[in-house]
Short mmCIF file of C-alpha atoms in Angstrom, two decimals:
data_model
loop_
_atom_site.label_atom_id
_atom_site.label_comp_id
_atom_site.label_asym_id
_atom_site.label_seq_id
_atom_site.Cartn_x
_atom_site.Cartn_y
_atom_site.Cartn_z
CA GLY A 1 17.79 -40.81 -21.98
CA GLN A 2 16.17 -44.20 -21.87
CA ASN A 3 17.89 -47.02 -23.64
CA ILE A 4 17.53 -50.75 -24.11
CA ASP A 5 20.29 -52.74 -25.78
CA GLN A 6 20.11 -56.23 -27.17
CA PRO A 7 22.09 -57.96 -29.93
CA THR A 8 20.78 -57.44 -33.42
CA GLU A 9 21.07 -61.04 -34.55
CA MET A 10 22.07 -64.44 -33.19
CA THR A 11 22.41 -67.86 -34.77
CA ALA A 12 21.99 -71.18 -32.99
CA THR A 13 21.59 -74.84 -33.83
CA GLU A 14 18.42 -76.88 -33.50
CA GLY A 15 18.39 -78.73 -30.17
CA ALA A 16 20.91 -76.38 -28.56
CA ILE A 17 20.57 -73.64 -25.93
CA VAL A 18 20.77 -69.91 -26.60
CA GLN A 19 20.88 -66.91 -24.29
CA ILE A 20 19.68 -63.52 -25.47
CA ASN A 21 20.88 -60.62 -23.35
CA CYS A 22 19.20 -57.30 -22.67
CA THR A 23 20.63 -54.33 -20.81
CA TYR A 24 18.58 -51.28 -19.95
CA GLN A 25 18.85 -47.74 -18.64
CA THR A 26 15.44 -46.28 -17.87
CA SER A 27 13.89 -43.66 -15.64
CA GLY A 28 12.55 -46.00 -13.01
CA PHE A 29 11.69 -49.67 -13.30
CA ASN A 30 8.37 -51.42 -12.94
CA GLY A 31 9.03 -54.68 -14.69
CA LEU A 32 10.64 -56.25 -17.75
CA PHE A 33 8.91 -58.14 -20.52
CA TRP A 34 10.08 -60.48 -23.24
CA TYR A 35 8.01 -60.84 -26.38
CA GLN A 36 8.39 -63.12 -29.38
CA GLN A 37 7.66 -61.85 -32.87
CA HIS A 38 7.64 -64.09 -35.92
CA ALA A 39 8.27 -62.41 -39.25
CA GLY A 40 5.19 -60.60 -40.50
CA GLU A 41 3.27 -61.20 -37.30
CA ALA A 42 2.45 -59.33 -34.11
CA PRO A 43 4.51 -59.61 -30.93
CA THR A 44 3.28 -62.15 -28.39
CA PHE A 45 4.01 -62.21 -24.66
CA LEU A 46 6.64 -64.63 -23.37
CA SER A 47 7.61 -63.60 -19.85
CA TYR A 48 7.51 -60.93 -17.17
CA ASN A 49 10.09 -60.25 -14.45
CA VAL A 50 9.73 -57.66 -11.72
CA LEU A 51 11.89 -59.23 -8.99
CA ASP A 52 15.48 -60.42 -9.29
CA GLY A 53 15.95 -64.01 -10.24
CA LEU A 54 14.97 -66.63 -12.73
CA GLU A 55 11.46 -67.30 -14.02
CA GLU A 56 11.06 -70.62 -15.79
CA LYS A 57 8.30 -71.47 -18.20
CA GLY A 58 8.81 -74.69 -20.09
CA ARG A 59 11.69 -74.39 -22.54
CA PHE A 60 11.96 -70.65 -21.92
CA SER A 61 13.46 -68.94 -18.86
CA SER A 62 14.00 -65.27 -18.13
CA PHE A 63 16.42 -63.77 -15.64
CA LEU A 64 16.53 -60.31 -14.11
CA SER A 65 19.13 -58.36 -12.15
CA ARG A 66 17.74 -54.93 -11.31
CA SER A 67 20.99 -53.71 -9.76
CA LYS A 68 22.85 -54.44 -13.00
CA GLY A 69 20.06 -53.33 -15.35
CA TYR A 70 20.33 -56.70 -17.02
CA SER A 71 18.09 -59.50 -18.19
CA TYR A 72 18.43 -62.55 -20.36
CA LEU A 73 16.08 -64.90 -22.11
CA LEU A 74 17.22 -68.53 -22.19
CA LEU A 75 15.79 -70.86 -24.80
CA LYS A 76 16.47 -74.58 -24.40
CA GLU A 77 16.03 -77.48 -26.82
CA LEU A 78 15.76 -75.10 -29.72
CA GLN A 79 13.25 -75.89 -32.42
CA MET A 80 13.01 -74.47 -35.91
CA LYS A 81 9.80 -72.69 -34.92
CA ASP A 82 11.82 -70.64 -32.42
CA SER A 83 13.26 -68.69 -35.34
CA ALA A 84 11.85 -65.23 -34.61
CA SER A 85 12.73 -61.86 -33.17
CA TYR A 86 12.81 -61.52 -29.41
CA LEU A 87 11.91 -58.14 -27.98
CA CYS A 88 12.95 -56.88 -24.57
CA ALA A 89 10.78 -54.13 -23.04
CA VAL A 90 10.98 -52.28 -19.73
CA THR A 91 8.18 -50.50 -17.88
CA ASP A 92 9.49 -47.15 -16.67
CA SER A 93 8.41 -45.00 -13.73
CA ASN A 94 5.44 -43.68 -15.75
CA TYR A 95 4.36 -47.22 -16.60
CA GLN A 96 5.28 -46.70 -20.24
CA LEU A 97 6.84 -49.64 -22.05
CA ILE A 98 10.26 -48.86 -23.52
CA TRP A 99 11.17 -51.32 -26.27
CA GLY A 100 14.47 -52.65 -27.48
CA ALA A 101 15.00 -53.06 -31.23
CA GLY A 102 14.79 -56.83 -30.94
CA THR A 103 17.13 -59.75 -31.50
CA LYS A 104 16.60 -61.82 -34.62
CA LEU A 105 17.27 -65.47 -33.78
CA ILE A 106 18.15 -67.77 -36.65
CA ILE A 107 17.95 -71.51 -35.98
CA LYS A 108 19.95 -73.82 -38.22
CA PRO A 109 19.31 -77.56 -38.55
CA ILE B 1 -14.36 -60.85 -32.41
CA ALA B 2 -11.75 -62.49 -30.26
CA GLY B 3 -8.98 -60.33 -28.91
CA ILE B 4 -7.89 -57.30 -30.86
CA THR B 5 -8.47 -56.59 -34.53
CA GLN B 6 -7.12 -54.00 -36.93
CA ALA B 7 -8.26 -52.77 -40.32
CA PRO B 8 -7.17 -52.54 -43.02
CA THR B 9 -4.53 -55.27 -43.21
CA SER B 10 -2.54 -53.21 -45.67
CA GLN B 11 -2.98 -49.98 -47.57
CA ILE B 12 -1.17 -47.98 -50.23
CA LEU B 13 -1.86 -44.30 -49.86
CA ALA B 14 -0.95 -41.20 -51.85
CA ALA B 15 0.91 -38.51 -49.96
CA GLY B 16 -1.38 -35.80 -48.66
CA ARG B 17 -4.37 -38.11 -48.22
CA ARG B 18 -6.15 -38.61 -44.92
CA MET B 19 -6.27 -42.13 -43.51
CA THR B 20 -7.79 -43.73 -40.44
CA LEU B 21 -6.51 -47.04 -39.11
CA ARG B 22 -9.09 -48.89 -37.07
CA CYS B 23 -8.53 -50.89 -33.90
CA THR B 24 -11.12 -52.76 -31.85
CA GLN B 25 -10.71 -54.99 -28.80
CA ASP B 26 -13.29 -57.11 -27.02
CA MET B 27 -11.30 -57.88 -23.87
CA ARG B 28 -12.67 -54.89 -21.94
CA HIS B 29 -9.11 -53.63 -21.50
CA ASN B 30 -8.81 -50.13 -20.16
CA ALA B 31 -5.53 -49.17 -21.82
CA MET B 32 -4.82 -49.08 -25.54
CA TYR B 33 -1.76 -48.14 -27.57
CA TRP B 34 -0.64 -47.38 -31.10
CA TYR B 35 2.89 -48.27 -32.21
CA ARG B 36 4.83 -48.10 -35.41
CA GLN B 37 7.53 -50.60 -36.22
CA ASP B 38 10.27 -49.85 -38.70
CA LEU B 39 13.12 -52.11 -39.77
CA GLY B 40 16.01 -51.96 -37.32
CA LEU B 41 14.08 -49.92 -34.79
CA GLY B 42 12.08 -51.01 -31.80
CA LEU B 43 8.39 -50.48 -31.45
CA ARG B 44 7.79 -46.76 -31.05
CA LEU B 45 4.75 -45.50 -29.19
CA ILE B 46 2.65 -43.00 -31.13
CA HIS B 47 -0.30 -42.40 -28.81
CA TYR B 48 -1.90 -44.18 -25.91
CA SER B 49 -5.11 -44.14 -23.91
CA ASN B 50 -5.23 -45.22 -20.26
CA THR B 51 -9.02 -45.27 -20.21
CA ALA B 52 -11.98 -44.33 -22.37
CA GLY B 53 -12.18 -40.58 -22.83
CA THR B 54 -8.46 -39.92 -22.27
CA THR B 55 -5.48 -39.99 -24.61
CA GLY B 56 -1.79 -39.17 -24.37
CA LYS B 57 1.18 -38.59 -26.63
CA GLY B 58 3.90 -41.16 -26.99
CA GLU B 59 7.39 -40.93 -28.41
CA VAL B 60 6.45 -40.08 -32.03
CA PRO B 61 3.02 -38.36 -32.06
CA ASP B 62 3.56 -35.76 -34.79
CA GLY B 63 1.29 -36.22 -37.79
CA TYR B 64 -1.05 -38.58 -35.95
CA SER B 65 -4.18 -38.16 -33.85
CA VAL B 66 -6.33 -40.56 -31.86
CA SER B 67 -9.66 -40.66 -30.08
CA ARG B 68 -11.12 -42.99 -27.46
CA ALA B 69 -14.86 -42.52 -27.42
CA ASN B 70 -15.50 -45.91 -25.82
CA THR B 71 -13.60 -48.83 -24.27
CA ASP B 72 -13.43 -50.97 -27.40
CA ASP B 73 -12.29 -48.66 -30.20
CA PHE B 74 -9.11 -46.68 -30.65
CA PRO B 75 -8.73 -45.29 -34.19
CA LEU B 76 -5.52 -43.68 -35.41
CA THR B 77 -5.77 -40.90 -38.00
CA LEU B 78 -3.10 -39.56 -40.31
CA ALA B 79 -4.40 -36.14 -41.28
CA SER B 80 -2.12 -35.68 -44.30
CA ALA B 81 0.08 -38.69 -44.96
CA VAL B 82 3.78 -38.32 -45.79
CA PRO B 83 6.21 -40.98 -47.10
CA SER B 84 8.03 -41.13 -43.73
CA GLN B 85 4.83 -42.58 -42.27
CA THR B 86 5.35 -45.73 -44.31
CA SER B 87 5.53 -48.39 -41.62
CA VAL B 88 3.79 -51.29 -39.94
CA TYR B 89 1.31 -50.06 -37.37
CA PHE B 90 0.34 -52.16 -34.37
CA CYS B 91 -2.51 -51.52 -32.00
CA ALA B 92 -2.24 -53.06 -28.54
CA SER B 93 -4.22 -53.19 -25.33
CA SER B 94 -3.59 -54.04 -21.70
CA LEU B 95 -5.88 -54.62 -18.74
CA ASP B 96 -4.81 -51.30 -17.29
CA SER B 97 -1.95 -48.87 -17.58
CA SER B 98 -0.10 -50.07 -14.48
CA TYR B 99 0.49 -53.60 -15.74
CA ASN B 100 1.82 -53.65 -19.22
CA GLU B 101 1.28 -57.15 -20.57
CA GLN B 102 0.11 -55.91 -23.88
CA PHE B 103 -1.90 -57.85 -26.43
CA PHE B 104 -1.28 -56.89 -30.02
CA GLY B 105 -3.45 -56.73 -33.09
CA PRO B 106 -2.20 -58.27 -36.34
CA GLY B 107 -0.90 -54.95 -37.67
CA THR B 108 -1.55 -52.69 -40.64
CA ARG B 109 1.11 -52.34 -43.29
CA LEU B 110 0.91 -48.80 -44.64
CA THR B 111 2.78 -47.49 -47.67
CA VAL B 112 2.68 -43.78 -48.45
CA LEU B 113 3.82 -42.85 -51.96
#
């Protein structure tokens, strides 16, 4: 079956760095997405990785290793507004998005 | 309209009633999707449409139907609502089905009693 695993919840301190991991087992691979979802709101796009390596976008970076079925989202200089759920999603061989359950990130002052 | 809209924002529905959730996008995206999101679970795909005139079943299609008469609209119908369909429903769209950066509507919170 297809499966995406990510931690349920993480806590970090304002100004610090946090890494959210995602491992996946899917039928085929056509890219990996990270989305941010604030409580009560819709998911919004953060990043897309299709090749191995690190993609940097401001305070957020996303890494992919296709051979290991592994990705992480790195958030630097954490701000209180970064408190949200972070969703990992993989595009399978049929171009369907398979979603993880999300990681709830709690930022403490 | 800018982006993707959904209506209603929230609804309380008696079991057995019929309900249609509306979704409209103005981005001229070919692909559209309906998801449900329940606490502790990831987004689960109900139905999708790769282009106007075509639809497909997702992971949890039972009890739901969709239509795609034109590019902009993608309504989701619950023919006879049951309490297990209590959830938050998100409509999403993407430029096409082969690149899945999806844009989401604000969601509809549905409670079936």
